[in-house]
Amino acid sequence: MSQVINSLLVLLVLTGFTLLGSSRLAACIRAVGFQGLLLGLLAILMQDGKLSAAGVLLPLTTAVVKGILLPWLLFRAMREADTVREVEPLITYNVSIIAGTAALALTLWLGQRLQLPSEPPSSLLVPAALFTSLAGIIVIVSRRKALTQVLGYLALENGIYAFGTTVALRLPVLVELGILLDVFVGVFVMGIAIFHISREFDHIDTDKLVALSDVG
Amino acid sequence: MTALLISLLLFGAGAVASLVFARCDRCLRLFGAGGIILGSVCGLVPAIQVALGAVPQSLRIAWDVPYGSFYLRLDALSAFFLVPIFLICALAAIYGTEYLEAYRERKALAPPWFFLNVLTASMAVVVLANNAILFLMAWETMALSSFFLVTFENEKQSTRQAGWTYLVASHFGTAFLLVLFVLLGKSNGSLDFGRFNPASSVGALFLLALVGFGTKAGFVPLHVWLPEAHPAAPSHVSAVMSAVMIKTGIYGLLRILTFLGPMQAWWGWTLCAIGLSSGILGVLLALAQHDLKRLLAYHSVENIGIIALGIGVGIVGLSRDEAFVAVAGFAGALLHVLNHALFKALLFLDAGNIAHATHTREIDRLGGLLKRMPGTGATFLVGAAAISGLPPLNGFISEFLIYLASFKGAVSLGAFGSVPMLATISGLALIGGLAVACFTKAFGIVFLGQPRSECAEHADEPNLAMVAPAFVLAAGCALIGLFGASVVRSLGPLISSVTGLQPLVVAGGLAEAANSVERVALFGAIMIAMAALLSLARTKALARRQVSMGPTWDCGYATPSPRMQYAASSFAQPLTASFRMLLQTREVLTGIEETFPQRAEFHSHTDDPYRSYFFQPLFESITRTMAFLRPLQQGRVQLYVLYIAVALLVLLLWQIA
Amino acid sequence: MVAGSFLPLIVALALAPLMQGVIIRTKSVVAGRQGQPLTQPYWDLWKLLHKGAVYSQTTSWIFQLGPVVWLVSLLLALTLIPFGGFPALSSFSGDFIVVAYLMALGRFSTVLAALDTGSSFEGMGASREVTFSALAEPALLLSFAALARQTERISLSPVLTAISWSAWAHSAPTFSLTLAALLIVLLAENARIPVDDPTTHLELTMIHEVMVLDHSGPDFAMIQYGSALKMWLFAAIIIGVAPPWHRGGPWAETAVSLAGMMVFAIATGLVESSMARLRLLRVPQLLLVAIVLSALAVAL
């Protein structure tokens, strides 16, 4: 079982790298969606045989929302905003990947040092979770489009979710549902915002929003 | 020891004779070069004996300098560094007899011969000295004599600038060494090497040595003087400086390590980090250069980085009780010291031949020299393959040992301990790949294809004295490549004295490493034989068939011209573009605008990032903050006398009060 | 056992061109053509070996020595590669370093031969060859390091023997990451799609083929044969890692590996028929990914 979990975690890390190195918006959205599916699967596998109805349903809902619903919303936003379907990074893809590698090294080191209340089922879990969050942050910081920032935010949240599965396997259902709803509403609002921004300004380039500033 | 003393005296005699016979050209060549060659041959005998395992010798002469004594000691470590010093200096002297002839009309030739003698002697004393005062005096003499050699062509602004940078950097390093030796000698009041026994703050001493000796060796970021000074010097001096003088920094570091007691893991980590940054930045900057000698100078930074990697891996292995990792790491580093001396001297001498024949060092103005300078070309090819670390030559053997140590460490050390090992493996691989790129560029553009300018078209092979030394060095590269195993085995006493490991343990590790090296050498021998056979078969087969000559086909270009050839800067462009984060290459391209464009231009220039983004701003800000002291400097003698008088008065008053 | 120890080398020498034939045939079939016979590469080599040669006046002995050194270095590298159940002809600590550097030597010689013609196309190819292989080198050696760490051995034959199903079951992520990294290195080093297109023999061909435009006759035969050997060498390492078949004695293992090689060749052909070449500027990124994959494999 631990081999399967490990492989899934490696896939999670690789998806993070895909998010960092890919130039296509569509590929990035798929990567984030894939992360959602992976997380749902991981959350089920980590319960270690003691399956309960809530223990299966909740991860399944997560997987459906993160892996299917949100990507669908984002694809719609991309189509409606009718933007250039390239990521338009502020730094080159190579530098993004190198930054990702540095982040991975950092999280591997942190994973050895971090003291957790309970032993995680795999030594790779903490690094992979932290790395996913860091990859999300790198994307938020270094990409120009509003849509990629949403993607970065989602990756960040995916990382936190993965981390959450280690700390508290039986997180109160209500809290978890709340988080899920939060994310959903967040993406929904951002989708609408992007759509309106692009309608008003013909682009969704956050760099150019500086023009709205009073100071400038 | 007598032989060594005679050899030092011969250098002295050579120096004096060059001054006495300054007017007589033939005497200068005879005595100036003769002193170095005779002295070196005389010194080589005991050096080789001790390097191969004879008993260490020492000599002590009383001396009136406080704390100082003329105390020389020839042990395995000094002998190992002494051999390349004598060898390279002798060959450089032979080369110099012809090379300096070109300057006879314009320059006085006595000073370069004087200073080359002094430089050789001082380098020998640096590695022989067994007393800190003597060591520092020799160290300073070495720096000053090489400074005067660097500024030989002092009518050029760039040369003066280079000399100035070198002088400042040199003294920066020496300042750290001064503190280091004072701290080392403080505990027991003696500055003799044998009596150093530091008990506390060993880490601080290591850092002082690292900066002090690292400046001489050319560790990044203290390397900035190197690519300025080495190209400015006459070629045979560049060879001496790059091949052996910067190695005195490595010698010093190793010597200090023997005083500091058990080595700590973080020293190894530090050296690995320095080695990686020196190696990668060195080769990348070399790749971006347009000047052949500057390119070679940056490769010295790279190779010093490889040596640091070997020492670093060795120290990490030592601190974790992995004897094989330690032994193979140090063996690789030491062998690379010797190897780099051979191929770097070879390449600088050949670069001198090119400059001599074509009057330019600009790679993009050369081309097709292999047909015009066959000897220089063939030896340069050997040097290029050796420095790229390719089998069957010597460079591969030493890099192989460092790889072997790192792989062994990566397998046997845990997750944390294997980090420097894995960094070394990937770093060496990248350095190796980039070095191949850099030297296919250097050899390919300079020697192959068609001449790109007038000056390359009329090049001629210089005479024997300038070609023969390169052949000797090329033979050395091949010999170590094929018989490296016996060199590796003979490093036993040296490594056990540096690492403090039991001689038996060291011998065991070396035997294991030599085993692999032997197989590698066997591969080399088979390779040479197979290549010879295959070439023969090919020639035989073609002899009976139609073989015709024509212009380069090139997909049917009817009249290819030399200017259409790929240039060095375009060859390196994909790599410099990939690493533009580090290199910050500036490119100027005048675009094509009209329908029938008349003229377009492209320039690229790569500054040393540490020079332009660190040292220059640093020194400029120092100049600015110290500007208020300027008015003190008025240039009148009376005023200075006044300063002295006031200073004395103040001191007097202070003393009384 | 003498025959056995020579077997990996003999199989490689005999079947490397066949592998090329299989790839080309697969591509033809996918494209709806009948394609050339599987033995065509052998006939091509035979034909080239019996031809005369044309040399450019610009070239020197470097140009004629290049193909020789290229072939010799690959032949020697192959003596270190085990195949099937048989260990390599020669095996010692650190032999994979020698494999990597022998290939570097081969590259050094072909690049110089290309520059010797003074042609701008060939210079361009040479420049790209050294660029991409410089970036592939760390991925290759880190992959070896990952395999060495997993199996605790530092010689190619024992490493590949030690990789078994249970080793895979124990650390599947490491092996699959290594495999992916090695695959990218293979694509880059052998100038296959998506890095380079080996079939176009004109200036569109960007890397390897453009370097050898001016070679003809026996020289060109040596280059072609060397390229086939190089492809075989990488594929043999990959097939040695997966599938780790150690059952039924060395002969059965060899048979399985041979089948694996052919499947690999067909897969290569399928990939080449269905994929486009990457933009040149994206190739360094692909190689960077290979480095990251191999680094991740070592870190696990």
PDB file of N, CA and C in Angstrom, chain B residues 477-520:
ATOM      1  N   CYS B 477      50.616  14.110 -20.890  1.00  0.00           N
ATOM      2  CA  CYS B 477      49.168  13.888 -20.765  1.00  0.00           C
ATOM      3  C   CYS B 477      48.823  12.455 -21.147  1.00  0.00           C
ATOM      4  N   ALA B 478      49.402  11.980 -22.252  1.00  0.00           N
ATOM      5  CA  ALA B 478      49.084  10.626 -22.710  1.00  0.00           C
ATOM      6  C   ALA B 478      49.625   9.588 -21.742  1.00  0.00           C
ATOM      7  N   LEU B 479      50.850   9.830 -21.234  1.00  0.00           N
ATOM      8  CA  LEU B 479      51.461   8.844 -20.339  1.00  0.00           C
ATOM      9  C   LEU B 479      50.647   8.670 -19.067  1.00  0.00           C
ATOM     10  N   ILE B 480      50.227   9.800 -18.466  1.00  0.00           N
ATOM     11  CA  ILE B 480      49.432   9.674 -17.234  1.00  0.00           C
ATOM     12  C   ILE B 480      48.102   9.011 -17.556  1.00  0.00           C
ATOM     13  N   GLY B 481      47.575   9.287 -18.761  1.00  0.00           N
ATOM     14  CA  GLY B 481      46.326   8.646 -19.141  1.00  0.00           C
ATOM     15  C   GLY B 481      46.478   7.136 -19.223  1.00  0.00           C
ATOM     16  N   LEU B 482      47.636   6.682 -19.676  1.00  0.00           N
ATOM     17  CA  LEU B 482      47.803   5.241 -19.866  1.00  0.00           C
ATOM     18  C   LEU B 482      48.419   4.544 -18.655  1.00  0.00           C
ATOM     19  N   PHE B 483      49.192   5.287 -17.854  1.00  0.00           N
ATOM     20  CA  PHE B 483      49.826   4.642 -16.702  1.00  0.00           C
ATOM     21  C   PHE B 483      49.414   5.338 -15.401  1.00  0.00           C
ATOM     22  N   GLY B 484      48.191   5.860 -15.394  1.00  0.00           N
ATOM     23  CA  GLY B 484      47.714   6.583 -14.214  1.00  0.00           C
ATOM     24  C   GLY B 484      47.696   5.722 -12.967  1.00  0.00           C
ATOM     25  N   ALA B 485      47.483   4.408 -13.144  1.00  0.00           N
ATOM     26  CA  ALA B 485      47.337   3.547 -11.977  1.00  0.00           C
ATOM     27  C   ALA B 485      48.585   3.589 -11.100  1.00  0.00           C
ATOM     28  N   SER B 486      49.770   3.602 -11.741  1.00  0.00           N
ATOM     29  CA  SER B 486      50.980   3.597 -10.911  1.00  0.00           C
ATOM     30  C   SER B 486      51.164   4.935 -10.220  1.00  0.00           C
ATOM     31  N   VAL B 487      50.740   6.027 -10.881  1.00  0.00           N
ATOM     32  CA  VAL B 487      50.800   7.328 -10.206  1.00  0.00           C
ATOM     33  C   VAL B 487      49.873   7.294  -8.993  1.00  0.00           C
ATOM     34  N   VAL B 488      48.655   6.741  -9.190  1.00  0.00           N
ATOM     35  CA  VAL B 488      47.694   6.686  -8.092  1.00  0.00           C
ATOM     36  C   VAL B 488      48.267   5.903  -6.921  1.00  0.00           C
ATOM     37  N   ARG B 489      48.897   4.749  -7.216  1.00  0.00           N
ATOM     38  CA  ARG B 489      49.434   3.941  -6.123  1.00  0.00           C
ATOM     39  C   ARG B 489      50.525   4.683  -5.367  1.00  0.00           C
ATOM     40  N   SER B 490      51.311   5.520  -6.079  1.00  0.00           N
ATOM     41  CA  SER B 490      52.435   6.176  -5.414  1.00  0.00           C
ATOM     42  C   SER B 490      51.983   7.333  -4.533  1.00  0.00           C
ATOM     43  N   LEU B 491      50.681   7.662  -4.552  1.00  0.00           N
ATOM     44  CA  LEU B 491      50.216   8.789  -3.737  1.00  0.00           C
ATOM     45  C   LEU B 491      50.029   8.405  -2.277  1.00  0.00           C
ATOM     46  N   GLY B 492      50.251   7.148  -1.930  1.00  0.00           N
ATOM     47  CA  GLY B 492      49.985   6.652  -0.580  1.00  0.00           C
ATOM     48  C   GLY B 492      50.514   7.502   0.557  1.00  0.00           C
ATOM     49  N   PRO B 493      51.854   7.681   0.650  1.00  0.00           N
ATOM     50  CA  PRO B 493      52.394   8.437   1.789  1.00  0.00           C
ATOM     51  C   PRO B 493      51.825   9.856   1.858  1.00  0.00           C
ATOM     52  N   LEU B 494      51.657  10.466   0.686  1.00  0.00           N
ATOM     53  CA  LEU B 494      51.153  11.837   0.624  1.00  0.00           C
ATOM     54  C   LEU B 494      49.740  11.907   1.219  1.00  0.00           C
ATOM     55  N   ILE B 495      48.861  11.013   0.780  1.00  0.00           N
ATOM     56  CA  ILE B 495      47.479  11.070   1.254  1.00  0.00           C
ATOM     57  C   ILE B 495      47.401  10.728   2.728  1.00  0.00           C
ATOM     58  N   SER B 496      48.213   9.779   3.186  1.00  0.00           N
ATOM     59  CA  SER B 496      48.108   9.466   4.609  1.00  0.00           C
ATOM     60  C   SER B 496      48.661  10.611   5.447  1.00  0.00           C
ATOM     61  N   SER B 497      49.613  11.384   4.918  1.00  0.00           N
ATOM     62  CA  SER B 497      50.097  12.529   5.704  1.00  0.00           C
ATOM     63  C   SER B 497      49.058  13.651   5.723  1.00  0.00           C
ATOM     64  N   VAL B 498      48.277  13.818   4.657  1.00  0.00           N
ATOM     65  CA  VAL B 498      47.281  14.896   4.641  1.00  0.00           C
ATOM     66  C   VAL B 498      46.046  14.500   5.447  1.00  0.00           C
ATOM     67  N   THR B 499      45.593  13.253   5.267  1.00  0.00           N
ATOM     68  CA  THR B 499      44.339  12.856   5.908  1.00  0.00           C
ATOM     69  C   THR B 499      44.542  12.325   7.315  1.00  0.00           C
ATOM     70  N   GLY B 500      45.772  11.907   7.638  1.00  0.00           N
ATOM     71  CA  GLY B 500      45.995  11.309   8.946  1.00  0.00           C
ATOM     72  C   GLY B 500      45.463   9.887   9.036  1.00  0.00           C
ATOM     73  N   LEU B 501      45.123   9.280   7.909  1.00  0.00           N
ATOM     74  CA  LEU B 501      44.679   7.890   7.926  1.00  0.00           C
ATOM     75  C   LEU B 501      45.891   6.969   8.013  1.00  0.00           C
ATOM     76  N   GLN B 502      45.667   5.749   8.499  1.00  0.00           N
ATOM     77  CA  GLN B 502      46.740   4.765   8.561  1.00  0.00           C
ATOM     78  C   GLN B 502      47.243   4.457   7.152  1.00  0.00           C
ATOM     79  N   PRO B 503      48.585   4.350   6.976  1.00  0.00           N
ATOM     80  CA  PRO B 503      49.110   4.062   5.636  1.00  0.00           C
ATOM     81  C   PRO B 503      48.502   2.810   5.015  1.00  0.00           C
ATOM     82  N   LEU B 504      48.219   1.797   5.854  1.00  0.00           N
ATOM     83  CA  LEU B 504      47.661   0.564   5.302  1.00  0.00           C
ATOM     84  C   LEU B 504      46.263   0.793   4.727  1.00  0.00           C
ATOM     85  N   VAL B 505      45.475   1.582   5.470  1.00  0.00           N
ATOM     86  CA  VAL B 505      44.107   1.887   5.013  1.00  0.00           C
ATOM     87  C   VAL B 505      44.172   2.635   3.685  1.00  0.00           C
ATOM     88  N   VAL B 506      45.087   3.627   3.649  1.00  0.00           N
ATOM     89  CA  VAL B 506      45.229   4.427   2.422  1.00  0.00           C
ATOM     90  C   VAL B 506      45.644   3.533   1.270  1.00  0.00           C
ATOM     91  N   ALA B 507      46.624   2.659   1.535  1.00  0.00           N
ATOM     92  CA  ALA B 507      47.106   1.785   0.459  1.00  0.00           C
ATOM     93  C   ALA B 507      45.975   0.901  -0.044  1.00  0.00           C
ATOM     94  N   GLY B 508      45.131   0.430   0.881  1.00  0.00           N
ATOM     95  CA  GLY B 508      44.004  -0.401   0.479  1.00  0.00           C
ATOM     96  C   GLY B 508      43.061   0.351  -0.437  1.00  0.00           C
ATOM     97  N   GLY B 509      42.703   1.577  -0.020  1.00  0.00           N
ATOM     98  CA  GLY B 509      41.792   2.391  -0.826  1.00  0.00           C
ATOM     99  C   GLY B 509      42.388   2.688  -2.189  1.00  0.00           C
ATOM    100  N   LEU B 510      43.683   3.035  -2.178  1.00  0.00           N
ATOM    101  CA  LEU B 510      44.334   3.376  -3.443  1.00  0.00           C
ATOM    102  C   LEU B 510      44.399   2.171  -4.365  1.00  0.00           C
ATOM    103  N   ALA B 511      44.626   0.990  -3.769  1.00  0.00           N
ATOM    104  CA  ALA B 511      44.699  -0.209  -4.601  1.00  0.00           C
ATOM    105  C   ALA B 511      43.357  -0.441  -5.281  1.00  0.00           C
ATOM    106  N   GLU B 512      42.265  -0.235  -4.512  1.00  0.00           N
ATOM    107  CA  GLU B 512      40.933  -0.430  -5.084  1.00  0.00           C
ATOM    108  C   GLU B 512      40.697   0.559  -6.228  1.00  0.00           C
ATOM    109  N   ALA B 513      41.064   1.844  -5.961  1.00  0.00           N
ATOM    110  CA  ALA B 513      40.867   2.860  -6.993  1.00  0.00           C
ATOM    111  C   ALA B 513      41.753   2.565  -8.200  1.00  0.00           C
ATOM    112  N   ALA B 514      43.007   2.187  -7.911  1.00  0.00           N
ATOM    113  CA  ALA B 514      43.953   1.938  -9.008  1.00  0.00           C
ATOM    114  C   ALA B 514      43.477   0.797  -9.881  1.00  0.00           C
ATOM    115  N   ASN B 515      42.760  -0.147  -9.253  1.00  0.00           N
ATOM    116  CA  ASN B 515      42.212  -1.259  -9.994  1.00  0.00           C
ATOM    117  C   ASN B 515      41.316  -0.779 -11.134  1.00  0.00           C
ATOM    118  N   SER B 516      40.393   0.135 -10.763  1.00  0.00           N
ATOM    119  CA  SER B 516      39.498   0.676 -11.793  1.00  0.00           C
ATOM    120  C   SER B 516      40.283   1.505 -12.802  1.00  0.00           C
ATOM    121  N   VAL B 517      41.237   2.298 -12.278  1.00  0.00           N
ATOM    122  CA  VAL B 517      42.014   3.154 -13.174  1.00  0.00           C
ATOM    123  C   VAL B 517      42.777   2.309 -14.185  1.00  0.00           C
ATOM    124  N   GLU B 518      43.260   1.147 -13.712  1.00  0.00           N
ATOM    125  CA  GLU B 518      43.980   0.263 -14.612  1.00  0.00           C
ATOM    126  C   GLU B 518      43.088  -0.195 -15.765  1.00  0.00           C
ATOM    127  N   ARG B 519      41.846  -0.526 -15.413  1.00  0.00           N
ATOM    128  CA  ARG B 519      40.908  -0.957 -16.454  1.00  0.00           C
ATOM    129  C   ARG B 519      40.651   0.189 -17.429  1.00  0.00           C
ATOM    130  N   VAL B 520      40.505   1.398 -16.877  1.00  0.00           N
ATOM    131  CA  VAL B 520      40.284   2.558 -17.743  1.00  0.00           C
ATOM    132  C   VAL B 520      41.459   2.730 -18.695  1.00  0.00           C
TER     133      VAL B 520
END
